[in-house]
Tab-separated table of C-alpha atoms and ligand atoms in Angstrom:
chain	number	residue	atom	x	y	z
A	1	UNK	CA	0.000	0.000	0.000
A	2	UNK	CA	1.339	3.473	-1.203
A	3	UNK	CA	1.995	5.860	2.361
A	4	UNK	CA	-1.435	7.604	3.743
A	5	UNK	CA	-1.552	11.490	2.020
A	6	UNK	CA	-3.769	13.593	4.207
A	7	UNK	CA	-6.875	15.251	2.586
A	8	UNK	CA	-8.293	16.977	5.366
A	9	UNK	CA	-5.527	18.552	8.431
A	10	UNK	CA	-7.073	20.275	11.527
A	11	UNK	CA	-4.251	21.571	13.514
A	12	UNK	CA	-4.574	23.122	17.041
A	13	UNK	CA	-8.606	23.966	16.581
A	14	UNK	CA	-10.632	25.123	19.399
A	15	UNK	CA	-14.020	26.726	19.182
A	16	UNK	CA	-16.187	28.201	21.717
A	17	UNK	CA	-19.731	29.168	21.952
A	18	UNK	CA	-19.825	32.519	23.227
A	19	UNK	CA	-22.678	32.040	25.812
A	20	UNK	CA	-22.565	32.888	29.643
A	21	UNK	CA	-20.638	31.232	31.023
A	22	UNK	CA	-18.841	30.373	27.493
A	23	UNK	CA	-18.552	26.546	26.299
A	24	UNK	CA	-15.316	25.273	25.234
A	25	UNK	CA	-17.025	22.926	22.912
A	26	UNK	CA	-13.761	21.834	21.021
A	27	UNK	CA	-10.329	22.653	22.882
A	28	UNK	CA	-6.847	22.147	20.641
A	29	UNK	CA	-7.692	19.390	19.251
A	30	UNK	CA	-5.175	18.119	15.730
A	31	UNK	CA	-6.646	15.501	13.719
A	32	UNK	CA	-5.614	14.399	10.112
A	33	UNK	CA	-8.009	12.569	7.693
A	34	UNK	CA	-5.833	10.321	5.019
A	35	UNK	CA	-7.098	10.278	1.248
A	36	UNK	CA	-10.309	7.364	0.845
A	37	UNK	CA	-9.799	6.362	4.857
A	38	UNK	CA	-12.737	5.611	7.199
A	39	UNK	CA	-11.558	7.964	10.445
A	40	UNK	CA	-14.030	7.193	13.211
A	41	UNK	CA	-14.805	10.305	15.676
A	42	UNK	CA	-15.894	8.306	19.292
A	43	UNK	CA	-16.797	10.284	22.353
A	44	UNK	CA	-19.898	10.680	24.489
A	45	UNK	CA	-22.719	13.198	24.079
A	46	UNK	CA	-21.494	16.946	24.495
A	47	UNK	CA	-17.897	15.964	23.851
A	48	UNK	CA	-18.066	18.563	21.218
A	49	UNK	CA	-17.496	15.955	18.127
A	50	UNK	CA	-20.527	17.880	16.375
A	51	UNK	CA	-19.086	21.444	16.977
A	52	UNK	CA	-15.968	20.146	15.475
A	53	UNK	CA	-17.173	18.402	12.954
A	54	UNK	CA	-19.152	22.226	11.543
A	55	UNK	CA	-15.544	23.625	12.232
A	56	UNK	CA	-14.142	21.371	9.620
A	57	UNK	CA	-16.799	22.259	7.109
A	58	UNK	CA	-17.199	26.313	7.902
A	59	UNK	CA	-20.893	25.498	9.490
A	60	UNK	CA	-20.272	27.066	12.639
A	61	UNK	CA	-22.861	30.174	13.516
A	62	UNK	CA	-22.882	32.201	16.202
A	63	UNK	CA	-22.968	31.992	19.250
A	64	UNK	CA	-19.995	29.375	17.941
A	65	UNK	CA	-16.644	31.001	17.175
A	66	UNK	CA	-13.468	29.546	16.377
A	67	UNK	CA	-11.013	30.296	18.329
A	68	UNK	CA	-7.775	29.621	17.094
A	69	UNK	CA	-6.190	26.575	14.945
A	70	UNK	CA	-6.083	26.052	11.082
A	71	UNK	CA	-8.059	23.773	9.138
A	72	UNK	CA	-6.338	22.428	5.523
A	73	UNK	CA	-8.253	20.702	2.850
A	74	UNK	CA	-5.612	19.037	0.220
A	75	UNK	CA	-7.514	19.517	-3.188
A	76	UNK	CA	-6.619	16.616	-5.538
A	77	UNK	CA	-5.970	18.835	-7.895
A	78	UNK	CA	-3.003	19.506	-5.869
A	79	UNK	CA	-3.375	23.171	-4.217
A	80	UNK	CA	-4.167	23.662	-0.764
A	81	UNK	CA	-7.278	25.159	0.805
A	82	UNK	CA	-7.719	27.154	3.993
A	83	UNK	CA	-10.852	26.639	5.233
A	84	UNK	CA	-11.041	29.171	7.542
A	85	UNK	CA	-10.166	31.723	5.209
A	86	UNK	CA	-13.074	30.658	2.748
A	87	UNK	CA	-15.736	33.438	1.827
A	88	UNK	CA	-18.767	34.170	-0.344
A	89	UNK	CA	-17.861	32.000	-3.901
A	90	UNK	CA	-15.204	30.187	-2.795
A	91	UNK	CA	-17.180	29.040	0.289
A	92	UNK	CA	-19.808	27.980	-1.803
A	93	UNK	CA	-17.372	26.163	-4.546
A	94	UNK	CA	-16.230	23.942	-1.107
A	95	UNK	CA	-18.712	23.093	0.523
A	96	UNK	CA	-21.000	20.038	-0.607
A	97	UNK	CA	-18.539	20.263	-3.533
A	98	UNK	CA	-15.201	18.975	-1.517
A	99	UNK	CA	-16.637	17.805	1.974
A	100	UNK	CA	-20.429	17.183	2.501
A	101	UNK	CA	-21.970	16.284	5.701
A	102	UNK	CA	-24.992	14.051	6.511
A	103	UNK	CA	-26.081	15.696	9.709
A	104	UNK	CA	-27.438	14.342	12.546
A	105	UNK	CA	-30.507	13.970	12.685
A	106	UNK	CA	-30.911	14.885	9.558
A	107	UNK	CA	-33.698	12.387	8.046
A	108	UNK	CA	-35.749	14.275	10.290
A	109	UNK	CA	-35.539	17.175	9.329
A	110	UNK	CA	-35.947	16.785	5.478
A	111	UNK	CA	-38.895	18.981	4.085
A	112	UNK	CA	-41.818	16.768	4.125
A	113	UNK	CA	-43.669	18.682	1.347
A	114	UNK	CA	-41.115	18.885	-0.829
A	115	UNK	CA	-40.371	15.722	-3.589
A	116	UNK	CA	-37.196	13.887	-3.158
A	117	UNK	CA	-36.145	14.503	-6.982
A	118	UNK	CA	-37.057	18.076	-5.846
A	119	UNK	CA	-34.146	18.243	-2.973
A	120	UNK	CA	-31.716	16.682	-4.973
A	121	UNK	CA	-32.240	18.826	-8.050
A	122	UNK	CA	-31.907	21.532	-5.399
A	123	UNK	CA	-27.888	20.494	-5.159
A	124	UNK	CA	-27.572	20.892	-8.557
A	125	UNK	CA	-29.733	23.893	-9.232
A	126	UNK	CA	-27.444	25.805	-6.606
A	127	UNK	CA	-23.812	24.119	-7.443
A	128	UNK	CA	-24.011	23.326	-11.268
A	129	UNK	CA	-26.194	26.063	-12.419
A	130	UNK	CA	-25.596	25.349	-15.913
A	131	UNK	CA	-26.648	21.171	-15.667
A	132	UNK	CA	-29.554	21.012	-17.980
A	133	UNK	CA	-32.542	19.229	-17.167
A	134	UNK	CA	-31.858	15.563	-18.583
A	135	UNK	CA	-28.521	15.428	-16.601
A	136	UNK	CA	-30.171	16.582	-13.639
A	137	UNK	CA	-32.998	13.368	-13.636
A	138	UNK	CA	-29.885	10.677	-15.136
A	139	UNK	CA	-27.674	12.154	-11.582
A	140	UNK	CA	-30.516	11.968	-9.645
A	141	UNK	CA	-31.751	8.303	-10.561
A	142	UNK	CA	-27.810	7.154	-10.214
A	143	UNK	CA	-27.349	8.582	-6.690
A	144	UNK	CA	-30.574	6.481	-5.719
A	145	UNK	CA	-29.484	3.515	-7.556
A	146	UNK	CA	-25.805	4.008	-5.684
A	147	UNK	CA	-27.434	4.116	-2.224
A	148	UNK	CA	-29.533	0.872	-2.887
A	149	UNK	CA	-33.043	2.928	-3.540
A	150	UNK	CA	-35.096	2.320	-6.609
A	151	UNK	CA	-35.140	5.286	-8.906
A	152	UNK	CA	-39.055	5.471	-8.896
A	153	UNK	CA	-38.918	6.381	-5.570
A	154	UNK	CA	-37.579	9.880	-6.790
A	155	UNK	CA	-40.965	11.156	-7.066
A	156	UNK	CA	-41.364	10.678	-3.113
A	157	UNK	CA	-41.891	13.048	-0.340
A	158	UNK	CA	-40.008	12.157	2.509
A	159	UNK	CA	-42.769	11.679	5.112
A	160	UNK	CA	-43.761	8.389	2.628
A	161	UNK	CA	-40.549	6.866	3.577
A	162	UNK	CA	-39.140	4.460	6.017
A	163	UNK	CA	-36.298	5.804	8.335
A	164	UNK	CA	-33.748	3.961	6.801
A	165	UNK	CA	-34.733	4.981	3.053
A	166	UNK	CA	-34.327	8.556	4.416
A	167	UNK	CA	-31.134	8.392	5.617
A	168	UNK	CA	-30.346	6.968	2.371
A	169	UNK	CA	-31.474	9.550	0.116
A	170	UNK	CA	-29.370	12.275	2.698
A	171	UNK	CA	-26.430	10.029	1.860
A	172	UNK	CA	-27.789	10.110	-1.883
A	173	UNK	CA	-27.659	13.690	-1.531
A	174	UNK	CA	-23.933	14.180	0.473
A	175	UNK	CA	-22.761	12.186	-2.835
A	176	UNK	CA	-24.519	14.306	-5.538
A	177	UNK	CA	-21.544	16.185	-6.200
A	178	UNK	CA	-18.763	13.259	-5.655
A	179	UNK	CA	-17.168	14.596	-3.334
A	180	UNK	CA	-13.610	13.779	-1.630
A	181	UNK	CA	-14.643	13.720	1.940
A	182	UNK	CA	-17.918	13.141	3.376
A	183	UNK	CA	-18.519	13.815	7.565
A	184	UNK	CA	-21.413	12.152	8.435
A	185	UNK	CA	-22.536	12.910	12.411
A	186	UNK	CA	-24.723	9.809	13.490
A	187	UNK	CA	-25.598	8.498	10.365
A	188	UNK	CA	-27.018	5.234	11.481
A	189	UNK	CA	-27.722	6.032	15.563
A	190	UNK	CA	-31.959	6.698	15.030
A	191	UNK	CA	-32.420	3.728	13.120
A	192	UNK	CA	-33.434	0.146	14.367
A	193	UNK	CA	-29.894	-2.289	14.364
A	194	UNK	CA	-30.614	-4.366	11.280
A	195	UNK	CA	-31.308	-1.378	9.155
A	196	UNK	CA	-28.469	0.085	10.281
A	197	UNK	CA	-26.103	-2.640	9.531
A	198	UNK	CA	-27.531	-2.401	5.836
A	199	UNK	CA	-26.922	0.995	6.081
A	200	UNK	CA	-23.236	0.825	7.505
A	201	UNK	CA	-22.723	-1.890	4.617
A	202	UNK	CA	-23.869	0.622	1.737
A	203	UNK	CA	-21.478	3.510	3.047
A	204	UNK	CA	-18.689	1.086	3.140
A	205	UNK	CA	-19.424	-0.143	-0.148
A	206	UNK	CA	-19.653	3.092	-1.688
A	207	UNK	CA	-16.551	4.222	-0.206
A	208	UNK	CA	-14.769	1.083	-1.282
A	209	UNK	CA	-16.077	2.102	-5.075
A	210	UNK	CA	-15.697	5.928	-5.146
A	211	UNK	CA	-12.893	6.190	-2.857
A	212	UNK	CA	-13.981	9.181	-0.869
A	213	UNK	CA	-12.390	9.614	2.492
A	214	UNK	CA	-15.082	9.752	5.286
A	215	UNK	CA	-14.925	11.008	9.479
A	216	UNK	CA	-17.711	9.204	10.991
A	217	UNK	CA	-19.122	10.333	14.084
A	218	UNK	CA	-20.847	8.274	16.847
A	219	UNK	CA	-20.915	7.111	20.269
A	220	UNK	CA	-20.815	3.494	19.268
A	221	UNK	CA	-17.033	2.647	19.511
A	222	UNK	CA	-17.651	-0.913	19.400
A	223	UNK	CA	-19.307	-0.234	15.979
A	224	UNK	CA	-16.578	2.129	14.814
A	225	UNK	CA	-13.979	-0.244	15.569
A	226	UNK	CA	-15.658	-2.699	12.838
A	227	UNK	CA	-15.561	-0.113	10.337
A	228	UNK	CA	-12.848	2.571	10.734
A	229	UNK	CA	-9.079	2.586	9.748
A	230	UNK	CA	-8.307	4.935	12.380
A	231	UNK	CA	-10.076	6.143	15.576
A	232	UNK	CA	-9.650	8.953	17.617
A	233	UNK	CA	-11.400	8.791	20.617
A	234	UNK	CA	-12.614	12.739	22.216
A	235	UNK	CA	-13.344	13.441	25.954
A	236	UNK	CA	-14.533	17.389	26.606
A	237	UNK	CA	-13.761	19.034	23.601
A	238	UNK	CA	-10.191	16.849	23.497
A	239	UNK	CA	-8.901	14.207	21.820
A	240	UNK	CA	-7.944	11.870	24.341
A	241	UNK	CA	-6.379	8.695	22.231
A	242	UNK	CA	-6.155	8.342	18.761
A	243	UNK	CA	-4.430	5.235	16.527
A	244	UNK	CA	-5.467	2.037	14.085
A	245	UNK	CA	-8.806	0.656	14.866
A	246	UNK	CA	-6.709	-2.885	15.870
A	247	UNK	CA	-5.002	-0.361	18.870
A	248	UNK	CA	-7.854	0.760	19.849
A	249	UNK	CA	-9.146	-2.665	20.481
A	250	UNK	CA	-6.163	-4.501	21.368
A	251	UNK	CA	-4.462	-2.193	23.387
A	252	UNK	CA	-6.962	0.997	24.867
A	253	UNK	CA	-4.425	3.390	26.379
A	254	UNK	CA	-6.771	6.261	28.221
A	255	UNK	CA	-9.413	4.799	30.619
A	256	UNK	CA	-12.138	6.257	28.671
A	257	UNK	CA	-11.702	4.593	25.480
A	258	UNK	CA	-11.777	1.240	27.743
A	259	UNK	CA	-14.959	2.420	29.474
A	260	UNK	CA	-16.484	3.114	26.043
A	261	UNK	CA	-15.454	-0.304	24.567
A	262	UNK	CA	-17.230	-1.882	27.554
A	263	UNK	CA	-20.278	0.432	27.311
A	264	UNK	CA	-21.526	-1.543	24.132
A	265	UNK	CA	-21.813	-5.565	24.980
A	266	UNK	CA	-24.142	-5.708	22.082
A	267	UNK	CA	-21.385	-6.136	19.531
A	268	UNK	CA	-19.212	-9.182	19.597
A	269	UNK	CA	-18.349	-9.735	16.156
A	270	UNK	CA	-15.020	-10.165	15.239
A	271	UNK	CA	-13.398	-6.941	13.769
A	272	UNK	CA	-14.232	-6.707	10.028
A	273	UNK	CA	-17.631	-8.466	10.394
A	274	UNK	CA	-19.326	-5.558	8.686
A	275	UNK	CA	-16.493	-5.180	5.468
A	276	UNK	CA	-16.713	-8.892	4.892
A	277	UNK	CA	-20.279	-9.163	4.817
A	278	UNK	CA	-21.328	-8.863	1.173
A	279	UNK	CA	-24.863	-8.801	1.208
A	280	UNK	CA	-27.365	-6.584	-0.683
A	281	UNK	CA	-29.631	-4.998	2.113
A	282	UNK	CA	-33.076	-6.891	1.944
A	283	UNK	CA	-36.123	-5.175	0.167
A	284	UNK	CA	-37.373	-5.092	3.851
A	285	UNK	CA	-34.142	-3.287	5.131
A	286	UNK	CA	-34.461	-0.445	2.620
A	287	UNK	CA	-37.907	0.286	2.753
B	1	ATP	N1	-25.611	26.599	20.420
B	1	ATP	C1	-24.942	26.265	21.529
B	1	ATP	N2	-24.800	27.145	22.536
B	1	ATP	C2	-24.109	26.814	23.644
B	1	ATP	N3	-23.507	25.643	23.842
B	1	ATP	C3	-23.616	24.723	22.880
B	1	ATP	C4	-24.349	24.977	21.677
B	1	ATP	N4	-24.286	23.878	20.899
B	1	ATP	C5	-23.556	22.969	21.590
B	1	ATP	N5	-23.158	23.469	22.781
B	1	ATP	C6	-22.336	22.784	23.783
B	1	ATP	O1	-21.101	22.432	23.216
B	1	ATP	C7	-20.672	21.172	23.700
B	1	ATP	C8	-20.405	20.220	22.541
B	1	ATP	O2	-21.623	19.957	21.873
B	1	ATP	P1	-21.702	19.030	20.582
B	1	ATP	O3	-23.091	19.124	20.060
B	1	ATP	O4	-20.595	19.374	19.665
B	1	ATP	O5	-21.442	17.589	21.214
B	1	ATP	P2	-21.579	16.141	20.544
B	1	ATP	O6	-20.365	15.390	20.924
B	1	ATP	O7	-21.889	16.274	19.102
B	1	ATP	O8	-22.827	15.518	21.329
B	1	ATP	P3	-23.934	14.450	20.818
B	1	ATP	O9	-23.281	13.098	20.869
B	1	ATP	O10	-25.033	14.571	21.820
B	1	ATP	O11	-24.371	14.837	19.452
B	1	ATP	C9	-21.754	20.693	24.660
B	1	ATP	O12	-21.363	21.041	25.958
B	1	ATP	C10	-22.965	21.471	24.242
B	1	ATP	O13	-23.834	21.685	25.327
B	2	MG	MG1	-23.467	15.660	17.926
């Protein structure tokens, strides 16, 4: 295997939300994401794994405010990007274009009256102004086929779908614009365990095909350690550990990673159960 090149470098970040008494939500925290790697983001709720992933992707509103710290995206064209100092055009030429982000919670908060082809075309209507109408529909009906969804389904509204298909069509979406990195916050959390595995399956899949590198954010470590190259494991806005997903399991340095492998008995596949698996998600999974 050719040495990891970095895509995505957060050096010494912290952001604060400037309430009273202010929050440090994320406090000097470095993290590098490797070209077409699976980096999983572990750490309980209000760890601040949220506020850093928005730092990473200029979302952050006020009452957030970086701090200090730099955040680098490596274009594969081969110039750098500073994030931070993104405005007006070339904010909107990054975002969604270079990194997207399936938010959490997200399937919830898709507009109900408004058609699936609809949101999608919305991507495209604001990104590639000049796609014409015909390349608009043939995008749209391969990002469904990509995330396992049947094209016809393109003419839903998202309150006639099933959890899972939602969370689908936001992944659909995070893709429509192929791009290199893709944060997704709790993609899986809100959905039952079976559809979830499906789900988990699909991203891998797609990254596996597309080659996009991805930080993946949850709680589960357990789950993360099935699916991630690397790990880094956060504890009050720091990161406390960070290495391979094998050191992680194997050999937990900081007593809080240990505490959060034991917090999940659930899960006692061996590591890899999830990549190995090749199975299509069942017509009942999707829908
Ligand atoms: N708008 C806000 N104003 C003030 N404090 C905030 C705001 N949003 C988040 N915080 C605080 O910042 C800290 C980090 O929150 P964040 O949402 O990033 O955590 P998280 O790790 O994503 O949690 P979860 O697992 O529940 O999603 C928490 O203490 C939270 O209460
Ligand atoms: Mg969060």
């Amino acid at each position: 295997m050719s040495a990891p090149e970095a895509v995505l470098t957060a050096r010494h970040v912290s952001i604060e939300y400037e309430v009273d008494p202010p929050v440090k939500a994320v406090r000097d925290v470095s993290l590098t994401l490797n070209r077409g790697e699976i980096l999983g983001l572990a750490g309980e709720s209000g760890c601040g794994k949220t506020t850093l992933a928005y730092g990473m992707n200029r979302l952050l509103k006020a009452p957030a405010l970086m701090t200090g710290g730099e955040i680098v995206f490596h274009n594969r064209e081969g110039h750098d990007i500073d994030i931070v100092a993104l405005d007006g055009d070339g904010l909107r030429a990054f975002r969604w274009d270079k990194i997207s982000m399936v938010f959490q919670g997200a399937m919830n908060s898709l507009n109900p009256v408004i058609s699936v082809r609809a949101q999608i075309f919305d991507i495209f209507d604001t990104h590639r102004p000049g796609m014409s109408k015909k390349d608009k529909q043939a995008r749209a009906e391969e990002l469904l086929t990509l995330v396992g969804v049947d094209p016809s389904r393109l003419t839903s509204f998202p309150h006639e779908l099933s959890g899972g298909m939602r969370q689908r069509m936001m992944i659909a979406m995070a893709l429509a614009l192929d791009p290199q990195v893709m944060i997704m916050d709790e993609p899986t959390t809100a959905l039952d365990v079976v559809v979830q595995r499906g789900i988990i399956r699909e991203i891998m899949r797609l990254r596996e095909r597309l080659g996009f590198a991805v930080i993946f954010i949850t709680h589960d470590l357990p789950m993360l350690i099935e699916i991630s190259d690397r790990i880094a494991v956060m504890l009050q806005g720091q990161i406390v550990e960070e290495g391979t997903a094998e050191e992680i399991y194997r050999t937990p340095k900081h007593e809080y990673t240990k505490k959060l492998l034991s917090s999940f008995p659930s899960l006692t596949g061996e590591r890899g159960d999830f990549v190995r698996t090749g199975n299509q998600p069942s017509q009942e999974e999707i829908r």
